[in-house]
GROMACS .gro file of N, CA and C in nm:
model
  201
    1MET      N    1   1.723  11.494   1.392
    1MET     CA    2   1.724  11.509   1.538
    1MET      C    3   1.592  11.454   1.589
    2PRO      N    4   1.482  11.530   1.548
    2PRO     CA    5   1.369  11.503   1.615
    2PRO      C    6   1.329  11.317   1.571
    3ASN      N    7   1.368  11.287   1.482
    3ASN     CA    8   1.353  11.156   1.443
    3ASN      C    9   1.425  11.054   1.547
    4GLU      N   10   1.542  11.117   1.582
    4GLU     CA   11   1.626  11.044   1.685
    4GLU      C   12   1.542  11.042   1.818
    5ARG      N   13   1.497  11.115   1.855
    5ARG     CA   14   1.418  11.128   1.977
    5ARG      C   15   1.290  11.057   1.970
    6ILE      N   16   1.214  11.033   1.856
    6ILE     CA   17   1.097  10.980   1.854
    6ILE      C   18   1.142  10.815   1.852
    7ASP      N   19   1.266  10.764   1.788
    7ASP     CA   20   1.307  10.664   1.791
    7ASP      C   21   1.354  10.600   1.948
    8ARG      N   22   1.417  10.698   2.000
    8ARG     CA   23   1.432  10.648   2.155
    8ARG      C   24   1.298  10.638   2.225
    9LEU      N   25   1.215  10.709   2.193
    9LEU     CA   26   1.099  10.720   2.269
    9LEU      C   27   1.028  10.551   2.247
   10GLU      N   28   1.023  10.541   2.113
   10GLU     CA   29   0.968  10.415   2.095
   10GLU      C   30   1.043  10.299   2.112
   11GLU      N   31   1.181  10.312   2.144
   11GLU     CA   32   1.262  10.198   2.206
   11GLU      C   33   1.192  10.197   2.345
   12ARG      N   34   1.191  10.286   2.447
   12ARG     CA   35   1.157  10.283   2.568
   12ARG      C   36   1.006  10.246   2.584
   13LEU      N   37   0.929  10.270   2.505
   13LEU     CA   38   0.799  10.226   2.509
   13LEU      C   39   0.802  10.088   2.488
   14ALA      N   40   0.876  10.013   2.382
   14ALA     CA   41   0.866   9.890   2.386
   14ALA      C   42   0.935   9.833   2.490
   15TRP      N   43   1.035   9.876   2.544
   15TRP     CA   44   1.087   9.833   2.657
   15TRP      C   45   0.989   9.815   2.769
   16PHE      N   46   0.938   9.910   2.778
   16PHE     CA   47   0.810   9.938   2.910
   16PHE      C   48   0.680   9.849   2.886
   17GLU      N   49   0.651   9.798   2.739
   17GLU     CA   50   0.547   9.708   2.733
   17GLU      C   51   0.599   9.562   2.753
   18ARG      N   52   0.727   9.529   2.706
   18ARG     CA   53   0.776   9.409   2.761
   18ARG      C   54   0.771   9.372   2.884
   19HIS      N   55   0.835   9.495   2.965
   19HIS     CA   56   0.845   9.475   3.107
   19HIS      C   57   0.721   9.439   3.169
   20VAL      N   58   0.619   9.531   3.152
   20VAL     CA   59   0.477   9.501   3.208
   20VAL      C   60   0.454   9.375   3.184
   21THR      N   61   0.446   9.341   3.043
   21THR     CA   62   0.415   9.185   2.991
   21THR      C   63   0.471   9.085   3.092
   22GLU      N   64   0.574   9.100   3.126
   22GLU     CA   65   0.674   9.005   3.194
   22GLU      C   66   0.626   9.015   3.344
   23GLN      N   67   0.579   9.127   3.425
   23GLN     CA   68   0.561   9.145   3.532
   23GLN      C   69   0.417   9.098   3.553
   24ASP      N   70   0.318   9.109   3.450
   24ASP     CA   71   0.192   9.054   3.437
   24ASP      C   72   0.205   8.906   3.455
   25LYS      N   73   0.293   8.824   3.406
   25LYS     CA   74   0.313   8.677   3.402
   25LYS      C   75   0.366   8.643   3.522
   26ALA      N   76   0.444   8.723   3.579
   26ALA     CA   77   0.500   8.699   3.721
   26ALA      C   78   0.412   8.698   3.835
   27MET      N   79   0.294   8.806   3.797
   27MET     CA   80   0.215   8.821   3.906
   27MET      C   81   0.111   8.693   3.885
   28LEU      N   82   0.065   8.644   3.790
   28LEU     CA   83  -0.013   8.544   3.751
   28LEU      C   84   0.050   8.431   3.821
   29ASP      N   85   0.184   8.425   3.790
   29ASP     CA   86   0.246   8.276   3.862
   29ASP      C   87   0.226   8.303   3.995
   30LEU      N   88   0.262   8.402   4.080
   30LEU     CA   89   0.265   8.427   4.220
   30LEU      C   90   0.141   8.389   4.273
   31ALA      N   91   0.013   8.456   4.220
   31ALA     CA   92  -0.111   8.438   4.236
   31ALA      C   93  -0.147   8.275   4.249
   32LYS      N   94  -0.095   8.201   4.138
   32LYS     CA   95  -0.134   8.043   4.116
   32LYS      C   96  -0.048   7.975   4.236
   33ARG      N   97   0.037   8.023   4.255
   33ARG     CA   98   0.117   7.980   4.362
   33ARG      C   99   0.077   7.982   4.514
   34LEU      N  100   0.009   8.096   4.532
   34LEU     CA  101  -0.061   8.130   4.643
   34LEU      C  102  -0.181   8.044   4.664
   35ASP      N  103  -0.275   8.045   4.545
   35ASP     CA  104  -0.359   7.983   4.566
   35ASP      C  105  -0.371   7.806   4.605
   36ARG      N  106  -0.220   7.770   4.547
   36ARG     CA  107  -0.215   7.652   4.596
   36ARG      C  108  -0.155   7.593   4.735
   37THR      N  109  -0.068   7.719   4.776
   37THR     CA  110  -0.047   7.694   4.897
   37THR      C  111  -0.165   7.705   5.018
   38GLN      N  112  -0.241   7.800   4.991
   38GLN     CA  113  -0.350   7.815   5.084
   38GLN      C  114  -0.447   7.679   5.052
   39ALA      N  115  -0.449   7.622   4.943
   39ALA     CA  116  -0.536   7.524   4.928
   39ALA      C  117  -0.460   7.388   5.034
   40GLU      N  118  -0.329   7.396   5.036
   40GLU     CA  119  -0.252   7.295   5.101
   40GLU      C  120  -0.257   7.334   5.235
   41LEU      N  121  -0.254   7.455   5.291
   41LEU     CA  122  -0.266   7.501   5.451
   41LEU      C  123  -0.405   7.445   5.470
   42ARG      N  124  -0.527   7.472   5.405
   42ARG     CA  125  -0.662   7.427   5.408
   42ARG      C  126  -0.656   7.274   5.462
   43LEU      N  127  -0.611   7.220   5.366
   43LEU     CA  128  -0.617   7.058   5.393
   43LEU      C  129  -0.519   7.025   5.534
   44LEU      N  130  -0.411   7.058   5.541
   44LEU     CA  131  -0.335   7.034   5.666
   44LEU      C  132  -0.400   7.087   5.778
   45ARG      N  133  -0.469   7.179   5.770
   45ARG     CA  134  -0.544   7.224   5.897
   45ARG      C  135  -0.688   7.137   5.916
   46GLU      N  136  -0.737   7.090   5.797
   46GLU     CA  137  -0.860   7.013   5.823
   46GLU      C  138  -0.801   6.843   5.876
   47ARG      N  139  -0.681   6.826   5.822
   47ARG     CA  140  -0.621   6.675   5.872
   47ARG      C  141  -0.586   6.697   6.040
   48SER      N  142  -0.507   6.794   6.063
   48SER     CA  143  -0.497   6.832   6.206
   48SER      C  144  -0.624   6.823   6.312
   49ALA      N  145  -0.725   6.888   6.220
   49ALA     CA  146  -0.834   6.906   6.318
   49ALA      C  147  -0.865   6.768   6.333
   50GLN      N  148  -0.866   6.690   6.227
   50GLN     CA  149  -0.945   6.539   6.227
   50GLN      C  150  -0.834   6.432   6.321
   51SER      N  151  -0.737   6.475   6.307
   51SER     CA  152  -0.630   6.369   6.394
   51SER      C  153  -0.669   6.410   6.537
   52GLU      N  154  -0.686   6.544   6.576
   52GLU     CA  155  -0.721   6.580   6.733
   52GLU      C  156  -0.825   6.473   6.793
   53ASN      N  157  -0.912   6.422   6.704
   53ASN     CA  158  -1.034   6.344   6.757
   53ASN      C  159  -1.006   6.176   6.757
   54ILE      N  160  -0.858   6.142   6.715
   54ILE     CA  161  -0.835   6.020   6.714
   54ILE      C  162  -0.744   5.997   6.834
   55PRO      N  163  -0.779   5.905   6.926
   55PRO     CA  164  -0.687   5.873   7.016
   55PRO      C  165  -0.579   5.832   6.983
   56GLY      N  166  -0.450   5.878   7.063
   56GLY     CA  167  -0.334   5.850   7.039
   56GLY      C  168  -0.243   5.899   6.910
   57ALA      N  169  -0.326   5.989   6.832
   57ALA     CA  170  -0.278   6.071   6.709
   57ALA      C  171  -0.190   6.177   6.719
   58SER      N  172  -0.202   6.203   6.865
   58SER     CA  173  -0.122   6.343   6.910
   58SER      C  174   0.033   6.295   6.898
   59PRO      N  175   0.122   6.387   6.860
   59PRO     CA  176   0.254   6.353   6.904
   59PRO      C  177   0.311   6.362   7.036
   60ALA      N  178   0.230   6.461   7.111
   60ALA     CA  179   0.252   6.457   7.264
   60ALA      C  180   0.231   6.324   7.326
   61GLU      N  181   0.133   6.243   7.283
   61GLU     CA  182   0.112   6.152   7.358
   61GLU      C  183   0.181   5.976   7.272
   62ASP      N  184   0.284   6.030   7.206
   62ASP     CA  185   0.351   5.921   7.130
   62ASP      C  186   0.474   5.912   7.234
   63ARG      N  187   0.518   5.792   7.236
   63ARG     CA  188   0.638   5.752   7.357
   63ARG      C  189   0.757   5.721   7.243
   64PRO      N  190   0.885   5.774   7.256
   64PRO     CA  191   1.001   5.757   7.187
   64PRO      C  192   1.016   5.614   7.195
   65PRO      N  193   1.084   5.586   7.078
   65PRO     CA  194   1.114   5.396   7.069
   65PRO      C  195   1.187   5.357   7.168
   66HIS      N  196   1.259   5.450   7.247
   66HIS     CA  197   1.350   5.362   7.352
   66HIS      C  198   1.312   5.357   7.447
   67TYR      N  199   1.167   5.377   7.504
   67TYR     CA  200   1.093   5.362   7.613
   67TYR      C  201   1.043   5.226   7.608
   0.00000   0.00000   0.00000
């Protein structure tokens, strides 16, 4: 009986260790994706700020093709 309990505890511990490892990998992946997304957003903001200084670059100033 005591060996069965120890075996169950060891199985549960192994499962939790695998689960923690998988969660760590998922968190690292999400952190990398967040970093890339933030870098892309920063680049888009820079491009947007630069295009505001160019005459005619604003979509509000563009005339639709049927005019």
